Tab-separated table of C-alpha atoms in Angstrom:
chain	number	residue	atom	x	y	z
A	1	UNK	CA	59.205	73.150	112.856
A	2	UNK	CA	59.568	71.459	109.463
A	3	UNK	CA	63.365	71.096	109.291
A	4	UNK	CA	65.867	70.587	112.102
A	5	UNK	CA	69.542	70.887	111.191
A	6	UNK	CA	70.976	73.972	112.920
A	7	UNK	CA	70.667	75.710	116.274
A	8	UNK	CA	68.568	78.503	114.766
A	9	UNK	CA	65.921	75.959	113.762
A	10	UNK	CA	65.064	75.338	117.410
A	11	UNK	CA	64.294	78.953	118.363
A	12	UNK	CA	65.382	80.495	121.654
A	13	UNK	CA	68.047	78.162	123.023
A	14	UNK	CA	67.658	79.055	126.707
A	15	UNK	CA	63.930	78.435	126.539
A	16	UNK	CA	64.487	75.183	124.660
A	17	UNK	CA	66.957	73.901	127.254
A	18	UNK	CA	64.416	74.683	129.987
A	19	UNK	CA	61.846	72.736	127.992
A	20	UNK	CA	64.295	69.828	127.689
A	21	UNK	CA	64.842	69.707	131.453
A	22	UNK	CA	61.072	69.696	131.963
A	23	UNK	CA	60.655	66.881	129.428
A	24	UNK	CA	63.347	64.922	131.265
A	25	UNK	CA	61.300	65.086	134.471
A	26	UNK	CA	58.303	63.480	132.749
A	27	UNK	CA	59.157	61.791	129.448
A	28	UNK	CA	55.613	60.554	128.862
A	29	UNK	CA	53.721	63.794	129.451
A	30	UNK	CA	53.175	64.291	125.718
A	31	UNK	CA	52.611	60.692	124.619
A	32	UNK	CA	49.334	61.611	122.931
A	33	UNK	CA	51.152	63.912	120.498
A	34	UNK	CA	52.515	61.006	118.492
A	35	UNK	CA	49.440	58.796	118.496
A	36	UNK	CA	48.876	57.355	114.999
A	37	UNK	CA	51.995	59.164	113.756
A	38	UNK	CA	54.952	57.288	112.239
A	39	UNK	CA	58.635	58.185	112.359
A	40	UNK	CA	60.885	56.820	109.612
A	41	UNK	CA	64.574	56.709	110.551
A	42	UNK	CA	66.807	56.405	107.479
A	43	UNK	CA	70.406	55.316	108.094
A	44	UNK	CA	73.075	55.599	105.412
A	45	UNK	CA	75.685	54.968	108.133
A	46	UNK	CA	76.140	52.949	111.305
A	47	UNK	CA	74.671	54.078	114.596
A	48	UNK	CA	74.289	53.051	118.221
A	49	UNK	CA	73.289	56.066	120.364
A	50	UNK	CA	71.435	57.866	117.577
A	51	UNK	CA	69.345	54.848	116.664
A	52	UNK	CA	68.470	53.855	120.221
A	53	UNK	CA	67.913	57.355	121.596
A	54	UNK	CA	65.793	58.513	118.653
A	55	UNK	CA	63.640	55.394	118.705
A	56	UNK	CA	63.149	55.720	122.476
A	57	UNK	CA	62.280	59.418	122.169
A	58	UNK	CA	59.668	58.651	119.512
A	59	UNK	CA	58.172	55.877	121.639
A	60	UNK	CA	57.969	58.257	124.615
A	61	UNK	CA	55.779	60.459	122.419
A	62	UNK	CA	53.549	57.558	121.364
A	63	UNK	CA	54.876	57.287	117.791
A	64	UNK	CA	55.211	54.227	115.594
A	65	UNK	CA	58.796	53.786	114.368
A	66	UNK	CA	60.209	52.334	111.154
A	67	UNK	CA	63.990	51.914	110.857
A	68	UNK	CA	65.547	51.631	107.408
A	69	UNK	CA	69.227	50.739	107.035
A	70	UNK	CA	69.856	51.736	103.433
A	71	UNK	CA	73.002	49.600	103.193
A	72	UNK	CA	71.345	46.384	104.365
A	73	UNK	CA	67.584	46.670	104.078
A	74	UNK	CA	66.961	48.338	100.727
A	75	UNK	CA	68.024	48.475	97.105
A	76	UNK	CA	71.362	50.169	96.618
A	77	UNK	CA	70.548	53.818	96.047
A	78	UNK	CA	71.992	56.195	93.485
A	79	UNK	CA	72.274	59.715	94.890
A	80	UNK	CA	73.633	61.715	91.951
A	81	UNK	CA	71.636	63.234	89.098
A	82	UNK	CA	72.469	62.526	85.474
A	83	UNK	CA	74.153	59.169	86.034
A	84	UNK	CA	73.623	56.240	83.701
A	85	UNK	CA	72.482	53.617	86.192
A	86	UNK	CA	74.229	50.615	84.649
A	87	UNK	CA	76.080	49.605	87.823
A	88	UNK	CA	75.034	47.961	91.085
A	89	UNK	CA	72.574	50.694	92.153
A	90	UNK	CA	69.010	49.721	91.309
A	91	UNK	CA	67.003	52.693	92.569
A	92	UNK	CA	67.470	56.446	92.561
A	93	UNK	CA	67.040	58.532	95.682
A	94	UNK	CA	64.697	60.817	93.730
A	95	UNK	CA	62.109	58.034	93.510
A	96	UNK	CA	62.945	56.431	96.850
A	97	UNK	CA	62.475	59.603	98.908
A	98	UNK	CA	58.855	60.397	97.928
A	99	UNK	CA	58.011	56.707	98.330
A	100	UNK	CA	59.426	56.823	101.877
A	101	UNK	CA	57.311	59.895	102.516
A	102	UNK	CA	54.167	57.911	101.674
A	103	UNK	CA	54.687	55.643	104.670
A	104	UNK	CA	55.430	58.109	107.468
A	105	UNK	CA	54.766	61.505	109.015
A	106	UNK	CA	58.315	62.503	110.021
A	107	UNK	CA	61.725	61.491	108.639
A	108	UNK	CA	65.097	61.401	110.400
A	109	UNK	CA	68.174	61.110	108.160
A	110	UNK	CA	71.715	60.030	109.020
A	111	UNK	CA	74.381	60.396	106.343
A	112	UNK	CA	78.103	61.086	106.745
A	113	UNK	CA	80.556	63.097	104.680
A	114	UNK	CA	82.052	61.134	101.812
A	115	UNK	CA	85.260	63.195	101.585
A	116	UNK	CA	85.147	62.905	97.795
A	117	UNK	CA	84.156	66.505	97.172
A	118	UNK	CA	83.965	69.215	99.837
A	119	UNK	CA	81.338	71.184	97.936
A	120	UNK	CA	79.060	68.136	97.729
A	121	UNK	CA	79.473	67.452	101.443
A	122	UNK	CA	78.953	71.042	102.567
A	123	UNK	CA	75.943	71.522	100.275
A	124	UNK	CA	74.327	68.614	102.179
A	125	UNK	CA	72.958	67.103	98.987
A	126	UNK	CA	71.492	63.938	100.511
A	127	UNK	CA	69.806	65.665	103.458
A	128	UNK	CA	68.460	68.477	101.305
A	129	UNK	CA	66.948	66.024	98.816
A	130	UNK	CA	64.885	64.583	101.680
A	131	UNK	CA	63.774	68.090	102.625
A	132	UNK	CA	62.835	68.888	99.027
A	133	UNK	CA	61.207	65.658	97.854
A	134	UNK	CA	59.792	63.789	100.869
A	135	UNK	CA	56.854	66.087	101.613
A	136	UNK	CA	57.494	65.480	105.320
A	137	UNK	CA	59.270	67.275	108.177
A	138	UNK	CA	62.916	66.157	108.195
A	139	UNK	CA	65.464	66.263	110.998
A	140	UNK	CA	69.177	65.522	111.009
A	141	UNK	CA	70.403	62.448	112.875
A	142	UNK	CA	73.898	63.578	111.739
A	143	UNK	CA	74.727	64.744	108.254
A	144	UNK	CA	77.846	65.408	106.239
A	145	UNK	CA	78.521	68.613	108.175
A	146	UNK	CA	76.433	68.723	111.384
A	147	UNK	CA	75.165	66.623	114.287
A	148	UNK	CA	72.634	68.894	116.025
A	149	UNK	CA	71.003	66.263	118.257
A	150	UNK	CA	74.418	65.583	119.799
A	151	UNK	CA	75.205	69.268	120.273
A	152	UNK	CA	71.790	69.895	121.837
A	153	UNK	CA	72.406	67.008	124.270
A	154	UNK	CA	75.831	68.482	125.041
A	155	UNK	CA	74.318	71.841	125.974
A	156	UNK	CA	71.719	70.145	128.182
A	157	UNK	CA	74.527	68.221	129.912
A	158	UNK	CA	76.614	71.340	130.517
A	159	UNK	CA	73.599	73.178	131.937
A	160	UNK	CA	72.945	70.297	134.326
A	161	UNK	CA	76.533	70.096	135.576
A	162	UNK	CA	77.921	73.637	135.435
A	163	UNK	CA	79.159	75.019	138.747
A	164	UNK	CA	79.570	78.629	137.621
A	165	UNK	CA	77.106	80.757	135.691
A	166	UNK	CA	79.432	81.261	132.712
A	167	UNK	CA	81.678	78.194	132.434
A	168	UNK	CA	84.755	77.978	130.264
A	169	UNK	CA	84.139	75.283	127.646
A	170	UNK	CA	87.021	73.929	125.584
A	171	UNK	CA	86.641	71.929	122.386
A	172	UNK	CA	89.962	70.251	121.703
A	173	UNK	CA	91.105	68.203	118.736
A	174	UNK	CA	92.628	64.820	119.630
A	175	UNK	CA	94.377	62.158	117.516
A	176	UNK	CA	92.586	59.309	115.742
A	177	UNK	CA	93.693	56.587	113.286
A	178	UNK	CA	90.890	57.310	110.770
A	179	UNK	CA	89.728	60.407	108.923
A	180	UNK	CA	86.561	61.553	110.703
A	181	UNK	CA	83.938	64.104	109.595
A	182	UNK	CA	83.737	67.615	111.014
A	183	UNK	CA	80.023	67.192	111.847
A	184	UNK	CA	80.268	66.832	115.634
A	185	UNK	CA	82.758	69.672	116.202
A	186	UNK	CA	80.903	71.887	113.719
A	187	UNK	CA	77.625	71.508	115.594
A	188	UNK	CA	79.263	71.740	119.008
A	189	UNK	CA	80.864	75.034	117.977
A	190	UNK	CA	77.630	76.341	116.486
A	191	UNK	CA	75.543	75.503	119.554
A	192	UNK	CA	78.083	76.632	122.160
A	193	UNK	CA	78.488	79.910	120.277
A	194	UNK	CA	74.726	80.365	120.721
A	195	UNK	CA	75.196	80.317	124.534
A	196	UNK	CA	76.987	82.863	126.679
A	197	UNK	CA	79.727	80.411	127.726
A	198	UNK	CA	83.419	81.298	127.459
A	199	UNK	CA	84.262	79.119	124.456
A	200	UNK	CA	87.712	78.123	123.206
A	201	UNK	CA	88.684	75.773	120.368
A	202	UNK	CA	92.140	74.180	120.420
A	203	UNK	CA	93.545	72.369	117.379
A	204	UNK	CA	96.843	71.856	115.556
A	205	UNK	CA	97.616	74.214	112.707
A	206	UNK	CA	95.763	73.125	109.584
A	207	UNK	CA	92.784	71.740	111.508
A	208	UNK	CA	90.772	74.960	111.724
A	209	UNK	CA	87.050	74.334	111.170
A	210	UNK	CA	84.676	76.174	108.844
A	211	UNK	CA	84.249	79.723	110.145
A	212	UNK	CA	80.481	79.603	109.591
A	213	UNK	CA	80.395	77.335	112.669
A	214	UNK	CA	83.299	78.696	114.743
A	215	UNK	CA	82.824	82.451	114.315
A	216	UNK	CA	82.735	83.988	117.770
A	217	UNK	CA	84.893	81.370	119.481
A	218	UNK	CA	88.490	81.881	120.554
A	219	UNK	CA	90.801	79.636	118.522
A	220	UNK	CA	94.269	78.567	119.589
A	221	UNK	CA	96.907	76.062	118.502
A	222	UNK	CA	98.164	75.735	122.095
A	223	UNK	CA	96.137	73.030	123.845
A	224	UNK	CA	97.679	73.645	127.274
A	225	UNK	CA	96.806	77.335	127.076
A	226	UNK	CA	93.224	76.476	126.170
A	227	UNK	CA	92.838	73.967	129.003
A	228	UNK	CA	93.945	76.330	131.773
A	229	UNK	CA	90.931	77.248	133.866
A	230	UNK	CA	88.504	75.138	131.808
A	231	UNK	CA	85.277	73.881	133.394
A	232	UNK	CA	84.375	71.467	130.571
A	233	UNK	CA	86.750	69.725	128.160
A	234	UNK	CA	85.189	68.272	125.027
A	235	UNK	CA	87.711	66.136	123.143
A	236	UNK	CA	87.005	65.168	119.551
A	237	UNK	CA	88.933	64.249	116.448
A	238	UNK	CA	88.136	65.665	113.041
A	239	UNK	CA	89.861	65.504	109.679
A	240	UNK	CA	91.187	68.527	107.849
A	241	UNK	CA	88.586	70.976	106.533
A	242	UNK	CA	90.975	73.238	104.636
A	243	UNK	CA	91.911	72.661	100.994
A	244	UNK	CA	93.936	70.982	99.571
A	245	UNK	CA	93.798	68.474	102.466
A	246	UNK	CA	90.025	68.244	102.911
A	247	UNK	CA	89.057	64.971	104.583
A	248	UNK	CA	92.658	63.967	105.222
A	249	UNK	CA	94.703	63.233	108.343
A	250	UNK	CA	97.600	65.657	108.607
A	251	UNK	CA	98.562	64.851	112.195
A	252	UNK	CA	98.396	61.997	114.695
A	253	UNK	CA	100.262	63.874	117.395
A	254	UNK	CA	99.687	61.926	120.613
A	255	UNK	CA	100.648	64.990	122.640
A	256	UNK	CA	97.051	66.112	122.042
A	257	UNK	CA	95.578	63.068	123.850
A	258	UNK	CA	93.627	64.100	126.944
A	259	UNK	CA	95.442	62.712	129.985
A	260	UNK	CA	95.214	63.246	133.732
A	261	UNK	CA	98.143	65.648	133.400
A	262	UNK	CA	96.223	67.668	130.806
A	263	UNK	CA	93.102	67.715	132.967
A	264	UNK	CA	95.199	68.952	135.904
A	265	UNK	CA	95.604	72.226	133.984
A	266	UNK	CA	91.841	72.800	134.199
A	267	UNK	CA	89.611	73.993	137.007
A	268	UNK	CA	88.718	70.389	137.902
A	269	UNK	CA	86.887	70.199	134.578
A	270	UNK	CA	84.311	67.693	133.457
A	271	UNK	CA	85.366	65.542	130.498
A	272	UNK	CA	83.000	65.161	127.542
A	273	UNK	CA	82.967	63.132	124.326
A	274	UNK	CA	80.145	62.138	121.976
A	275	UNK	CA	81.178	58.436	121.810
A	276	UNK	CA	82.293	56.058	120.433
A	277	UNK	CA	85.784	56.948	121.628
A	278	UNK	CA	89.215	55.510	120.872
A	279	UNK	CA	90.637	55.012	124.347
A	280	UNK	CA	94.244	56.055	124.881
A	281	UNK	CA	94.199	57.989	121.623
A	282	UNK	CA	91.456	60.559	122.257
A	283	UNK	CA	91.520	60.144	126.048
A	284	UNK	CA	93.217	57.907	128.581
A	285	UNK	CA	91.356	55.261	130.572
A	286	UNK	CA	91.996	57.214	133.754
A	287	UNK	CA	90.195	60.317	132.509
A	288	UNK	CA	87.207	58.716	130.794
A	289	UNK	CA	86.582	56.471	133.791
A	290	UNK	CA	87.114	59.277	136.285
A	291	UNK	CA	84.423	60.825	138.459
A	292	UNK	CA	84.414	64.007	136.351
A	293	UNK	CA	83.648	62.148	133.118
A	294	UNK	CA	80.221	62.935	131.665
A	295	UNK	CA	80.228	60.645	128.646
A	296	UNK	CA	77.372	58.458	129.932
A	297	UNK	CA	75.052	61.270	131.147
A	298	UNK	CA	75.820	63.040	127.866
A	299	UNK	CA	74.777	59.961	125.871
A	300	UNK	CA	71.638	59.585	128.008
A	301	UNK	CA	70.638	63.147	127.148
A	302	UNK	CA	70.493	62.197	123.471
A	303	UNK	CA	67.044	60.785	124.225
A	304	UNK	CA	65.977	64.131	125.661
A	305	UNK	CA	67.361	66.318	122.887
A	306	UNK	CA	65.640	64.183	120.276
A	307	UNK	CA	62.371	64.097	122.187
A	308	UNK	CA	62.222	67.893	122.304
A	309	UNK	CA	62.887	68.097	118.551
A	310	UNK	CA	60.227	65.492	117.766
A	311	UNK	CA	57.794	67.208	120.138
A	312	UNK	CA	58.274	70.510	118.294
A	313	UNK	CA	57.774	68.791	114.929
A	314	UNK	CA	54.624	66.991	116.079
A	315	UNK	CA	53.219	70.203	117.502
A	316	UNK	CA	53.707	71.828	114.081
A	317	UNK	CA	51.675	68.986	112.494
A	318	UNK	CA	48.745	69.380	114.893
């Protein structure tokens, strides 16, 4: 595997989840795979779980790890072609990327949507430049449009905790004070659509996601209807995808907050969220602290999802 960005990159999902559960039982079984191999993690944006889980996964496989925070530990980087570089950016990504490739064997990239131009975001220009110019395998630690390591961890978590063979999984929009990317819900939709779960997406009108990720899911604007009979409730905010409001907040309706009353509509569902979470906007304290909350096991599985991806990449280098 040379590039990891979408669910199709990983191959058969059922087999991959089985592999993940096996890896979880013995995280150091493949520590020789990464011997004398170096992972470079490049962060254009802040991170807690992604940084820690990816570094831990690489260490489990015996890799050396270099972490580069572009905003604090490097020259300011220009990312656009054709610009006259007479401002505060001293180096172009087109030179920086192949230089980075000289010092490592695998590159992980984290870069968020800018919300300046939807075409630029959805063409994944930064991530794809790493794929094209680094000369190394590249995997997404969240990009402008997707967060596959999170979605993979989510599927692992659902498989571990499901109580029926084909659970009903609900992805519901929830309010937030800031405009957030569509990356997490996009990937969650893409990966859940690749399972045989009963999948429903609930969002206010105007918050429909890109159909390339949601095609196959049931979509409703009635949250209560979606929650009835749910086995897993995944709450997440995202900004508007549709033009002319791309990247904007068009609602802060607190009626979409996940409360104990909302969860009572479900079939004693588990609550999920990728974290960090705005308490009492996305979800109430009572729900996130409740016994059916999976936010911590879900975060812990980020180590496992990343380790499987790195294992596949290292195996392709052997």
